[in-house]
Coordinates of C-alpha atoms in Angstrom, one line a residue:
X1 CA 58.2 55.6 12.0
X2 CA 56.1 58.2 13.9
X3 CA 57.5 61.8 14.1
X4 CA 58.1 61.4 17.5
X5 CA 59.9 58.1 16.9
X6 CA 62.2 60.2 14.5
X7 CA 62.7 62.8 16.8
X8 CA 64.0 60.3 19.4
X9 CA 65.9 58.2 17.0
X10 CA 67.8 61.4 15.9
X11 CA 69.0 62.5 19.6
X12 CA 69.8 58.9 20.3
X13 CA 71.9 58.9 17.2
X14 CA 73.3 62.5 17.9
X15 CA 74.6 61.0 21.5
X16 CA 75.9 58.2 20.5
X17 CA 79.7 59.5 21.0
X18 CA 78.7 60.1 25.0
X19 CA 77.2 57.0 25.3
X20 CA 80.3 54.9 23.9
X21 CA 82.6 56.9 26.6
X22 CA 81.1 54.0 28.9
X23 CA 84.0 51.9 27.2
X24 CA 86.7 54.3 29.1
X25 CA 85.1 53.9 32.8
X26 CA 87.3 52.4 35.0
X27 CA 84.8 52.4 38.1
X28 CA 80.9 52.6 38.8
X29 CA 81.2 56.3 39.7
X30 CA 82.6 56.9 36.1
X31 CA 80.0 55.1 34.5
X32 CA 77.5 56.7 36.3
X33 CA 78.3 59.6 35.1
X34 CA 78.8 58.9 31.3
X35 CA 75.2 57.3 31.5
X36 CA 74.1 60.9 33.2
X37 CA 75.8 63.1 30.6
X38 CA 74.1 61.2 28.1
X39 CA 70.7 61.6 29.9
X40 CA 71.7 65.4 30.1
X41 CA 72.3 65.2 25.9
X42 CA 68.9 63.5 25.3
X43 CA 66.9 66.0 27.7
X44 CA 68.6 68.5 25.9
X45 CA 67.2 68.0 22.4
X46 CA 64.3 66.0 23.5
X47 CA 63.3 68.2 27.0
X48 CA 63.7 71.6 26.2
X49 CA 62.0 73.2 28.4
X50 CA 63.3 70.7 31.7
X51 CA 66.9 71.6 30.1
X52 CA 66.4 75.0 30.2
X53 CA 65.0 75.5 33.7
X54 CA 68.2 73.0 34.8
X55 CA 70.8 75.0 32.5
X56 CA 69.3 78.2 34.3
X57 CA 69.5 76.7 37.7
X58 CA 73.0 76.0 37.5
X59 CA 74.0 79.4 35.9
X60 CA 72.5 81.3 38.7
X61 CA 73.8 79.2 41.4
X62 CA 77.1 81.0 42.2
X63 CA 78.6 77.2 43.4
X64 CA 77.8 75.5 40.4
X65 CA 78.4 78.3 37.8
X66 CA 82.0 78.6 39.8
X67 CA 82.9 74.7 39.5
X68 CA 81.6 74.8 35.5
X69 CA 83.8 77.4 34.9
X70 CA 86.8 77.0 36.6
X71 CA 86.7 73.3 34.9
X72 CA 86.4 73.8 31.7
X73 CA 88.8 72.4 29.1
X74 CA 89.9 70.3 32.2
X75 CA 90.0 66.5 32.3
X76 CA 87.2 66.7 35.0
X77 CA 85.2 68.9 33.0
X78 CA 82.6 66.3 32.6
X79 CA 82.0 64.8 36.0
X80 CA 81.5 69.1 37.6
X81 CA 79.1 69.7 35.1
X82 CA 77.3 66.4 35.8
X83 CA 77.6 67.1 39.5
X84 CA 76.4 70.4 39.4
X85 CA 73.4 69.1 37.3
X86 CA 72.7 66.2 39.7
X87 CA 72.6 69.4 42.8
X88 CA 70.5 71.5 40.8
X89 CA 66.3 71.0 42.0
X90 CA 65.3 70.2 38.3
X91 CA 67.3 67.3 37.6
X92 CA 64.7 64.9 38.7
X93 CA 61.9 66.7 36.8
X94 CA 64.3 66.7 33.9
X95 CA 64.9 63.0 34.1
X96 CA 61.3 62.0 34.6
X97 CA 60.5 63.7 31.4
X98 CA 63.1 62.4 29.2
X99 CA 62.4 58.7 30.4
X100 CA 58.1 59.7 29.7
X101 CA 59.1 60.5 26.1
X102 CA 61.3 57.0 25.9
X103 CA 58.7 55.2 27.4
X104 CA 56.2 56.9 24.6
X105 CA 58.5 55.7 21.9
X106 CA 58.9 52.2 23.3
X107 CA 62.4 52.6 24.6
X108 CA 63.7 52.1 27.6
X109 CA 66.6 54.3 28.4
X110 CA 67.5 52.7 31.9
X111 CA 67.5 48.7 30.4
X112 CA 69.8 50.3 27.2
X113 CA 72.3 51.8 30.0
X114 CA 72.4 48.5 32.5
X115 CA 73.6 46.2 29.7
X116 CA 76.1 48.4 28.8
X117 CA 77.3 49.0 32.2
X118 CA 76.8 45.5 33.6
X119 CA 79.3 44.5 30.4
X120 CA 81.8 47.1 31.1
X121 CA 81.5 46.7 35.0
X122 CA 81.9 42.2 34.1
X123 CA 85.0 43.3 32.1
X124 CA 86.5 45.2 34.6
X125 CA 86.0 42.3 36.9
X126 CA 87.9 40.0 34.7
X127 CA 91.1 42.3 33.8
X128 CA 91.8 42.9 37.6
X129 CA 91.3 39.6 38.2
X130 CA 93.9 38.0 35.9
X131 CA 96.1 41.5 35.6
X132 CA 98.6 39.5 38.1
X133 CA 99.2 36.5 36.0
X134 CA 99.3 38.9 32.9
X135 CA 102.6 40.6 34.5
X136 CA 103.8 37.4 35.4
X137 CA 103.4 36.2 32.0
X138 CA 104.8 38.9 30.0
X139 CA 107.9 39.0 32.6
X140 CA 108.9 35.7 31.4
X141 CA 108.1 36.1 27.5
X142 CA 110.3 39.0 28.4
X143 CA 113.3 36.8 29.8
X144 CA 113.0 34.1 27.1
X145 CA 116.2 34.2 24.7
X146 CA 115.1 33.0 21.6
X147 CA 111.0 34.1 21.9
X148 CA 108.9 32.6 19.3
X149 CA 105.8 33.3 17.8
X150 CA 104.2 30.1 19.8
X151 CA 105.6 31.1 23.2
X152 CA 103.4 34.6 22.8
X153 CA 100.1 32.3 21.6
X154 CA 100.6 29.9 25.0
X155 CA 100.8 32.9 27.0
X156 CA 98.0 34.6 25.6
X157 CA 95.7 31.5 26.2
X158 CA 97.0 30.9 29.8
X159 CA 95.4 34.8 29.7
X160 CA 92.5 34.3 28.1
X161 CA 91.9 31.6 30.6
X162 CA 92.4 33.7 33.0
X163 CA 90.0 35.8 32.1
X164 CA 86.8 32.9 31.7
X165 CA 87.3 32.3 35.2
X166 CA 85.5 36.0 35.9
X167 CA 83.3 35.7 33.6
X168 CA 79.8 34.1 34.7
X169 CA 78.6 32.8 31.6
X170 CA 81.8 31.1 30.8
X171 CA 81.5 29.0 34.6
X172 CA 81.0 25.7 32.2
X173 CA 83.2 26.2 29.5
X174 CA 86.5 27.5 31.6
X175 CA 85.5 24.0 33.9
X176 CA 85.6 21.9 31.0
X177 CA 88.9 23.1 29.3
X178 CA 90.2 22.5 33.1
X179 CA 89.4 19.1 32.4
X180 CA 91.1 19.2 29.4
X181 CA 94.6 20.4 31.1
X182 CA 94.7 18.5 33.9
X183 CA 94.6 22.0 35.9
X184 CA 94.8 21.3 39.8
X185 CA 94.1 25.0 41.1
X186 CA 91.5 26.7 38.8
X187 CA 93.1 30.4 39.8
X188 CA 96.7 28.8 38.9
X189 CA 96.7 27.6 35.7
X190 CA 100.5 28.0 35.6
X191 CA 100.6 24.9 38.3
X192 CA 101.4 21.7 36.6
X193 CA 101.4 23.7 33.5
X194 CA 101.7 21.2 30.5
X195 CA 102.1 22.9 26.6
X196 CA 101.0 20.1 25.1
X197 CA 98.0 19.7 26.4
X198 CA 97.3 23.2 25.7
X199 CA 96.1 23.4 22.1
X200 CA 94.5 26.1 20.6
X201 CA 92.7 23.8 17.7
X202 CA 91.2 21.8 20.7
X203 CA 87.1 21.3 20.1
X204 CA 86.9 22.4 23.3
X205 CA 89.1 25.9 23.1
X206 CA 87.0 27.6 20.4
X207 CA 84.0 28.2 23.1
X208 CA 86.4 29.9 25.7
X209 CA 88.3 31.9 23.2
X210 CA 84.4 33.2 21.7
X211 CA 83.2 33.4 25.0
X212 CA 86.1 36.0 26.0
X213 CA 86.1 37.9 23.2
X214 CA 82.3 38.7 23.1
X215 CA 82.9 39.8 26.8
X216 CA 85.4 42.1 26.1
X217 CA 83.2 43.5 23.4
X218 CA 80.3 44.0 25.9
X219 CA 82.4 45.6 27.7
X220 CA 83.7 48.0 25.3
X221 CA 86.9 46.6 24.6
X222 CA 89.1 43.4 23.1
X223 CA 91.1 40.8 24.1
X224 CA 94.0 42.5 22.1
X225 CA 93.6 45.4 23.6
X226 CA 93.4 43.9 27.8
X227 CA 96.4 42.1 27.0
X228 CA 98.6 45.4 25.4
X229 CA 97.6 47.3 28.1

């Protein structure tokens, strides 16, 4: 590796821990500013001079250096510092620079942030979607006397189901295991629900319950963890 390739690889690897907050967005405007606060890290070990002239911009505007302060320590720390770097007149200088050196070392900054976004924003998608039939089918695992461990796995699957149909890449697959069912209404899987066609060591399951999973891991998450929440 070149020197400057080091150099990068280093502040990537120092800002790793801002860029992984992208799994805690709940909304565009969140990411957008996780994916700016890790810009802002970058520039700052990579742009010195462009963070300097922005970190001096913001001091000595009375607005900015007001909202910074008065937020620290505050859950909304983070989106007034970004906002108040995003007003300042060297944001777009420091920006320009940061992506010049990426470019230099053969990476590309803004294709590294829309795959993580684009999964997170996809996952998102898919837990809204199916979060109705989630309440509906923990109410009655809820209300069963005698619960057993298979009640919880049927559930989980009508879920995970659920979930595919959000999920572009999975178009195909959640189709097929409709087949499989006999399911009527694609976004009611609980319609002419039959158990015993629903098998988890079906051929045709293992795509679907892959195909979730790596979604929820693109988007920063798990299956286990959409379904306790």
């Amino acid at each position: 590796m070149t020197p400057e390739e080091i150099l990068f690889t280093n502040a990537f690897n120092t800002n790793r821990s801002a860029l992984a907050l992208f799994s805690k967005c709940t909304s565009l405007d969140e990411l957008h500013i996780v994916r700016d606060a890790f810009y802002l890290g970058m520039a700052s070990l990579l742009c010195p001079q462009e963070y300097g002239s922005l970190r001096e911009s913001m001091i000595i505007d009375p607005t900015s250096f007001t909202s910074i302060a008065n937020s620290l320590n505050k859950p909304n720390g983070l989106e007034v510092m970004i906002t108040a770097a995003r007003a300042s007149d060297e944001w777009e200088s420091l920006l320009a620079s940061l992506h010049e050196i990426a470019t230099g070392v053969n990476s590309d900054l803004d294709y590294i942030w829309s795959t993580l976004e684009r999964g997170r924003l996809e996952w998102l998608s898919a837990i809204n979607a199916a979060h109705p039939l989630k309440v509906i089918l923990k109410d009655a695992l809820n209300n069963v006397e005698k619960r057993t461990e298979n009640d919880e796995v049927d559930a989980k699957m009508i879920y995970m189901y659920a979930l595919s149909v959000s999920i572009p890449a999975l178009t195909d697959i959640s189709a097929a295991w409709r087949k499989i069912v006999n399911m009527d209404d694609s976004l009611n899987p609980l319609k002419n629900y039959n158990a015993d066609l629903w098998d988890c060591r079906h051929d045709d399951w293992r795509p679907l319950d892959l195909g979730v999973q790596e979604a929820a891991e693109r988007g920063g998450s798990s299956f286990r963890d959409a379904w306790e929440a």
